[in-house]
Tab-separated table of C-alpha atoms in Angstrom:
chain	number	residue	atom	x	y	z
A	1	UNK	CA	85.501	119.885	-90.162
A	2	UNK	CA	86.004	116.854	-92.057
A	3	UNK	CA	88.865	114.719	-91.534
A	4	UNK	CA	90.768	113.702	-94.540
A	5	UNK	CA	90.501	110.072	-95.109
A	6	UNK	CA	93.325	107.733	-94.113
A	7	UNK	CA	94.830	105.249	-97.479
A	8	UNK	CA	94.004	102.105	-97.408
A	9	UNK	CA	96.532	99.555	-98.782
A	10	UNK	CA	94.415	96.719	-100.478
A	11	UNK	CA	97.386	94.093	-101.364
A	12	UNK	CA	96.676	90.772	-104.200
A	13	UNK	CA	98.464	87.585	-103.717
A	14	UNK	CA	100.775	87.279	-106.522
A	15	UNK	CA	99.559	84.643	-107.799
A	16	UNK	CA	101.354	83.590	-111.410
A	17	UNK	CA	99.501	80.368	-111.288
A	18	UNK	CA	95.899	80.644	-111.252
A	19	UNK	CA	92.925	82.245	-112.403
A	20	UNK	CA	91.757	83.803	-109.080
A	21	UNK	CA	95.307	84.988	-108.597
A	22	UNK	CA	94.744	87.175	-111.733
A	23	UNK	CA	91.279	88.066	-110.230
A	24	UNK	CA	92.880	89.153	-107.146
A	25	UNK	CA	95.136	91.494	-108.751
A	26	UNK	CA	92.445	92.817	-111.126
A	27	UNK	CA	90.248	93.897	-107.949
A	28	UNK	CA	93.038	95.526	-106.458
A	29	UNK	CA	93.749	97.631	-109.566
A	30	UNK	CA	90.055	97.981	-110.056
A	31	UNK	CA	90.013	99.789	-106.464
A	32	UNK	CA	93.003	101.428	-107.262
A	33	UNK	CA	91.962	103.331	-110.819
A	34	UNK	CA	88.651	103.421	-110.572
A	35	UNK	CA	86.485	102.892	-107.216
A	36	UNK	CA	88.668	104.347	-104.684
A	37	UNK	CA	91.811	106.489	-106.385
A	38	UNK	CA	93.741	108.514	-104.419
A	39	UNK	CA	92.348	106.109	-101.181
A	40	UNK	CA	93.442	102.311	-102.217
A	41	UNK	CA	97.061	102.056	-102.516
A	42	UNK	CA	98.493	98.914	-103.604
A	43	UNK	CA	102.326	97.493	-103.133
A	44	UNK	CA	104.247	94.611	-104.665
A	45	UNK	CA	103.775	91.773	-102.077
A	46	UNK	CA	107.463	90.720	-102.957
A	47	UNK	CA	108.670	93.694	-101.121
A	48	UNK	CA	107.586	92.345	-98.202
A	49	UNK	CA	109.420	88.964	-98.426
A	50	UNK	CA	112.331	90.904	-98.676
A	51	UNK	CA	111.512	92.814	-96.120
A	52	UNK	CA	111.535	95.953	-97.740
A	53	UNK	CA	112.074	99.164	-95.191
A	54	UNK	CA	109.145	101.395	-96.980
A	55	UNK	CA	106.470	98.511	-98.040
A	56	UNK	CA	106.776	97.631	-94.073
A	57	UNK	CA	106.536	100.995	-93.065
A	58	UNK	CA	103.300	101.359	-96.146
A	59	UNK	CA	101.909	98.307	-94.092
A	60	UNK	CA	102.318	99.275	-90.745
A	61	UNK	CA	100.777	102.756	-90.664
A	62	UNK	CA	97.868	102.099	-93.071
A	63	UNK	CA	94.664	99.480	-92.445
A	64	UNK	CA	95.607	96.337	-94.775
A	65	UNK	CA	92.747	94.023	-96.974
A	66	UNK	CA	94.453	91.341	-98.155
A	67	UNK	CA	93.105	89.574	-101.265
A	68	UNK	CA	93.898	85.792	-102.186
A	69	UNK	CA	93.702	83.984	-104.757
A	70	UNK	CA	94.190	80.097	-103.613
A	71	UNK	CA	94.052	78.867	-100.046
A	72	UNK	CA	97.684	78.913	-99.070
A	73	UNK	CA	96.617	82.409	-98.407
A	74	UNK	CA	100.317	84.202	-99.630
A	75	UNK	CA	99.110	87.847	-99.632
A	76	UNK	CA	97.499	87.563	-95.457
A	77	UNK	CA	100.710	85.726	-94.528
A	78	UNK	CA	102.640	87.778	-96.036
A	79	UNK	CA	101.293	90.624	-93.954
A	80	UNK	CA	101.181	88.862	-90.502
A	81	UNK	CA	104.809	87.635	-91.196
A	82	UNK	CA	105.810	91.547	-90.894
A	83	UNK	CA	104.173	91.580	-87.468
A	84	UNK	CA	100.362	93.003	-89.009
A	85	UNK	CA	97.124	92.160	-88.638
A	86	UNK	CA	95.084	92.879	-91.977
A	87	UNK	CA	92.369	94.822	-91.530
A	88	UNK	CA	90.038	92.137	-93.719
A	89	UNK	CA	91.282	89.477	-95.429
A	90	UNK	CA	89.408	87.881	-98.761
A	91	UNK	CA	89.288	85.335	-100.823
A	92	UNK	CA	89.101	85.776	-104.208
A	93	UNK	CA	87.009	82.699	-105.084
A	94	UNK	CA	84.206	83.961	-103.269
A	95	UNK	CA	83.584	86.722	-105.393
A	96	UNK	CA	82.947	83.861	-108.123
A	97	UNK	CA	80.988	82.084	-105.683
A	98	UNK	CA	78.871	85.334	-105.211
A	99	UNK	CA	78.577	85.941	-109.109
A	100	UNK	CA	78.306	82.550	-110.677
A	101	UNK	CA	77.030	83.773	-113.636
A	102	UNK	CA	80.202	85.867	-114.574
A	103	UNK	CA	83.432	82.484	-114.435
A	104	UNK	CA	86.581	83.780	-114.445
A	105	UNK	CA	88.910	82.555	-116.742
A	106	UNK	CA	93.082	83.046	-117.820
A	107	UNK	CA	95.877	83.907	-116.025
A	108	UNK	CA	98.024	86.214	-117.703
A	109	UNK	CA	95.164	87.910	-118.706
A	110	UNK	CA	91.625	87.443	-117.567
A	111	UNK	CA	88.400	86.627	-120.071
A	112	UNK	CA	85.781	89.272	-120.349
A	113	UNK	CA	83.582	87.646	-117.335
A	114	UNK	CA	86.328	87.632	-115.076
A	115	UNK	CA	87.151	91.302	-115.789
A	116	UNK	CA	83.679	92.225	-115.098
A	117	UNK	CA	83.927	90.048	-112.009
A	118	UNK	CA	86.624	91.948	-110.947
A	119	UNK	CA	84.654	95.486	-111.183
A	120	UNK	CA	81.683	93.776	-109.348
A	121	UNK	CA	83.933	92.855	-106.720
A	122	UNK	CA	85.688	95.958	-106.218
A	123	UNK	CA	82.341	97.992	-106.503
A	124	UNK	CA	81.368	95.860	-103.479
A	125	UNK	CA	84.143	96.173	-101.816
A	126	UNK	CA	84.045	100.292	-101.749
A	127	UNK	CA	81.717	100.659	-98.702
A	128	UNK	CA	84.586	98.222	-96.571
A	129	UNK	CA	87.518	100.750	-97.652
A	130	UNK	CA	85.397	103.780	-96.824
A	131	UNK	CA	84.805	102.381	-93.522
A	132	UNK	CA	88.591	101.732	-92.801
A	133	UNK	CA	89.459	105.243	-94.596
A	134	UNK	CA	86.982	106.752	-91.949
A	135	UNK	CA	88.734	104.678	-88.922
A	136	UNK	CA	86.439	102.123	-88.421
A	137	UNK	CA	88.671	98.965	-87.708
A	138	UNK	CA	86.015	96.567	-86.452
A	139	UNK	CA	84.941	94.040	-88.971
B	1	UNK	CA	125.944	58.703	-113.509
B	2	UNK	CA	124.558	61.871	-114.167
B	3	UNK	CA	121.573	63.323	-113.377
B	4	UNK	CA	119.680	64.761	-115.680
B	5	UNK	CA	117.733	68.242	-115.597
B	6	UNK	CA	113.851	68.039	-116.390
B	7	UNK	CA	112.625	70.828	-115.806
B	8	UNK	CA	113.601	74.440	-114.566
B	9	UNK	CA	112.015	76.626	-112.232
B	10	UNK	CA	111.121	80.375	-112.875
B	11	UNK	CA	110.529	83.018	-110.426
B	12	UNK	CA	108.642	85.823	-111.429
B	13	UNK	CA	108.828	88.971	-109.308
B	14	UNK	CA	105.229	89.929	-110.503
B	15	UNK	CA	105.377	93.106	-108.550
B	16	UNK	CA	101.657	94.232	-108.659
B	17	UNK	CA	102.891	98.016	-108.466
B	18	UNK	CA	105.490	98.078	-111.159
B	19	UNK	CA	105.026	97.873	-114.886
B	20	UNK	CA	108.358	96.005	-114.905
B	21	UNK	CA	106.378	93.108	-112.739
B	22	UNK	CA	103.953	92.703	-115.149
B	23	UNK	CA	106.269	92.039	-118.225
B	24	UNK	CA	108.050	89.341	-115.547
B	25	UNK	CA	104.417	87.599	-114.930
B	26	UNK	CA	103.394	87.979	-118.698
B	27	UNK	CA	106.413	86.791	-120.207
B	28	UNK	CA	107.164	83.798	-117.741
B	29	UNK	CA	103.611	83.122	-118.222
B	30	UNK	CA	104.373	83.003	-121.860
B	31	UNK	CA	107.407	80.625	-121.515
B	32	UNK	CA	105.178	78.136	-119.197
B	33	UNK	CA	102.544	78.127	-121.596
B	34	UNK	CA	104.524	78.619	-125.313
B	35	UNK	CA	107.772	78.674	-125.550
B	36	UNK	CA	108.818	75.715	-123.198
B	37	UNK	CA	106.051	74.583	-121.999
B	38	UNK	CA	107.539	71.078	-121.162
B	39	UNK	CA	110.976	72.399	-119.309
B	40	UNK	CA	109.202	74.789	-117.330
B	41	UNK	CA	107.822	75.134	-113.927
B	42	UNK	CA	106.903	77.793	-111.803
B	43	UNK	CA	106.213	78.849	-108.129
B	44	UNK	CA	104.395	81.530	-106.352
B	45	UNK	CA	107.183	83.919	-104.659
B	46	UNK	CA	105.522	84.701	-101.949
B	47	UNK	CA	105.285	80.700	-100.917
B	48	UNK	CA	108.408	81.107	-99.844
B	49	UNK	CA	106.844	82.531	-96.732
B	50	UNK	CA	103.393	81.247	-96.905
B	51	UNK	CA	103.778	77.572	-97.877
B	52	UNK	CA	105.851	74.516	-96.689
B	53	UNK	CA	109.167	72.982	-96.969
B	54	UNK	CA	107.996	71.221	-100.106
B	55	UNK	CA	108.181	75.054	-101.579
B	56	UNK	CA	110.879	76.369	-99.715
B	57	UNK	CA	112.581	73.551	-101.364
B	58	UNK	CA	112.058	75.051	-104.956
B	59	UNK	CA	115.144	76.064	-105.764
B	60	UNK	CA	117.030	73.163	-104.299
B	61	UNK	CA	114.673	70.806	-106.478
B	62	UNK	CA	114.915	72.491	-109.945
B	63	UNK	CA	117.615	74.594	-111.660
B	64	UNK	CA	116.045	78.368	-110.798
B	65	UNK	CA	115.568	81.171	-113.375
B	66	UNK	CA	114.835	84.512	-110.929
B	67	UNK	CA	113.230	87.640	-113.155
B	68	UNK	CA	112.595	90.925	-111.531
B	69	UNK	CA	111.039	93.494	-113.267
B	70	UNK	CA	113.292	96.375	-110.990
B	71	UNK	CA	116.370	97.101	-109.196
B	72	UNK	CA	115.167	95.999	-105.920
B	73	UNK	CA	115.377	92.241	-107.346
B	74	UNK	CA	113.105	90.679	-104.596
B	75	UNK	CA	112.691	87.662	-106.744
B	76	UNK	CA	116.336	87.213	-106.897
B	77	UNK	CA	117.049	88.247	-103.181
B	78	UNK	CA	113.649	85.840	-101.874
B	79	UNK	CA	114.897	82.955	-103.812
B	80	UNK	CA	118.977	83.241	-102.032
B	81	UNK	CA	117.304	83.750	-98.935
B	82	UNK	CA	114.347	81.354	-98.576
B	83	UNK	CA	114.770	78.919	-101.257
B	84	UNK	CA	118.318	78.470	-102.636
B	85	UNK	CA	121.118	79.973	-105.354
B	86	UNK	CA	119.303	80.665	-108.705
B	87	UNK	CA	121.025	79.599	-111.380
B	88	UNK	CA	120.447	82.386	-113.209
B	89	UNK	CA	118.583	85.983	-112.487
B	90	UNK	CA	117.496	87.925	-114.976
B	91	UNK	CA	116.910	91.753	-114.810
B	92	UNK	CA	114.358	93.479	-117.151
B	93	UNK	CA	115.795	96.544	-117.405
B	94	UNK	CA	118.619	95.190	-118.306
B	95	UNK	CA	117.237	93.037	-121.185
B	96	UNK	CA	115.085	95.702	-122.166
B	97	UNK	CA	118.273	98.434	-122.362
B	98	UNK	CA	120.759	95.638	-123.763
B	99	UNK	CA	117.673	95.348	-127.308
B	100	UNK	CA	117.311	99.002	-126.942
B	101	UNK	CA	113.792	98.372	-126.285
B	102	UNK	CA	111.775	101.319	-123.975
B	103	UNK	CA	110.635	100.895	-120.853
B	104	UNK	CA	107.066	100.023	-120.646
B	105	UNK	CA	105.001	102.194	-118.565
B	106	UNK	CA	101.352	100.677	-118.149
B	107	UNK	CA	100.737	98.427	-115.294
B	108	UNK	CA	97.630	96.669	-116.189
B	109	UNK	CA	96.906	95.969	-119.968
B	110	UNK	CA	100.620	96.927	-121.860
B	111	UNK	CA	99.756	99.031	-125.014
B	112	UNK	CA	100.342	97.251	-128.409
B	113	UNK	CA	103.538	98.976	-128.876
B	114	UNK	CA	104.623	97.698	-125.438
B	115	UNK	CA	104.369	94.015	-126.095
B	116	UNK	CA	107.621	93.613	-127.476
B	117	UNK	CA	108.776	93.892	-124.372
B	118	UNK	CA	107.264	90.795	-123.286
B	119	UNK	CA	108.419	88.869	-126.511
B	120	UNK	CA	111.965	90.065	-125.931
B	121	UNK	CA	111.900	89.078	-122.280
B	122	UNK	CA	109.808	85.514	-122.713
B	123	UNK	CA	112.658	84.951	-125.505
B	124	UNK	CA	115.415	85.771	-123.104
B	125	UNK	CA	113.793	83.493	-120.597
B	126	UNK	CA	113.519	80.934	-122.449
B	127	UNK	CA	117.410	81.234	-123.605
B	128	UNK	CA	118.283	80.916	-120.097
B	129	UNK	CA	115.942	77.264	-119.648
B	130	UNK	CA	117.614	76.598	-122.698
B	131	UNK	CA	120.933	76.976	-121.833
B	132	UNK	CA	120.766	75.599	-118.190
B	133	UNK	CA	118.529	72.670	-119.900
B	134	UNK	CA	122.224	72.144	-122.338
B	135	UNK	CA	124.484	72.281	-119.024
């Protein structure tokens, strides 16, 4: 009998600054809607600076990616500040770095490459969540 | 002497999960980049946490404009806890209910009909700078 998989929460820096902030969040909701729906949940990453009862219980119970958009790496210490250890942790600029030929661009709203970025990234991304929806921890 | 103000801060919730935080990130956006471009600075919420003192100091630095896009106002409550008193918080709902203007319900790319909402709550924003900017 097959188990049913587990959710996986895949949580975006919010980034409101720069471009791979926006490309952060549009992998997430790539993985969300399309690549894995019904298995990638998402949260607002503010609820967890407030320390939010249910986004720490979402957190806590459920294997965690983390994707950043900058360094300073908000959306992983976000996570270990409620006492977690994600999962896998990314950074958004690598996906560029992986693609060159498709540079993000915008903030509010991402230009056409940096949409299609996004989809790349999340398509790549699938066989990681299945492995974490099956119970396979180990990076 | 006095001191005078050059620039506020805005906090935008820019909850990833809630329609309401994307109006917050589009329409602050829109208020960095159009409407007061000059006045306006903004921060990252969740380097309250993740950064320094430098950003924990936000809110003591600049006069602080909070927007949440829902009742759980973490923008509002991160900023009083981590960063210092706004000067102002502004609720979307509320602004949204107060121009009899519906809430939108896409999270990712609003429909044309629901980007009013943004223009309402950028010109709200922007009221606030505005009025902190005139003491």
């Amino acid at each position: 009998m097959k188990s049913t998989p587990r959710k996986v929460v895949v949580l975006p820096c919010s980034g409101i600054g720069k471009t791979y902030g926006a490309l952060a969040r549009e992998t997430t909701y790539e993985l969300v809607d399309r690549v894995r729906p019904g298995i990638v949940v998402t949260a607002c990453l503010a609820l967890l600076v407030i320390e939010d009862p249910e986004a720490d219980q979402l957190i806590k119970s459920h294997p965690v990616i983390t994707i950043d958009g900058c360094p300073k790496g908000c959306a992983r210490k976000s996570v270990e500040a409620r006492g977690v250890t994600p999962a896998r942790t990314y950074q958004a600029i690598n996906f560029y770095k992986a693609h060159k030929e498709l540079k993000p661009d915008g903030i509010a709203e991402l230009n056409a490459a940096g949409l299609k970025l996004a989809a790349v990234a999340a398509d790549e991304l699938a066989q990681v969540v299945d492995e974490l929806a099956a119970g396979k921890e180990e990076s | 002497m006095t001191l005078e103000i050059l620039k506020v801060g805005i906090v935008s919730c820019s909850g990833e999960a809630i329609p309401g935080g994307t109006i917050s990130r589009i329409a602050s956006r829109k208020v960095l980049d159009e409407l007061r471009p000059d006045a306006t600075v903004t921060i990252c919420l969740p380097l309250f946490i993740a950064g320094g003192q430098e950003e924990r100091d936000f809110a003591a630095t600049y006069p602080t404009i909070t927007v949440d896009g829902c009742e759980k106002r973490c923008a509002q409550k991160s900023t009083e806890k981590l960063s210092g008193k706004p000067s102002k918080s502004l609720l979307i709902p509320e602004i949204l209910e107060k121009q009899g203007i519906e809430k939108p319900t896409s999270l990712r790319r609003l429909k044309p009909e629901e980007k009013v909402a943004v223009k309402v709550v950028a010109e709200a924003i922007a009221r606030a700078v505005d009025e902190i900017l005139e003491g």
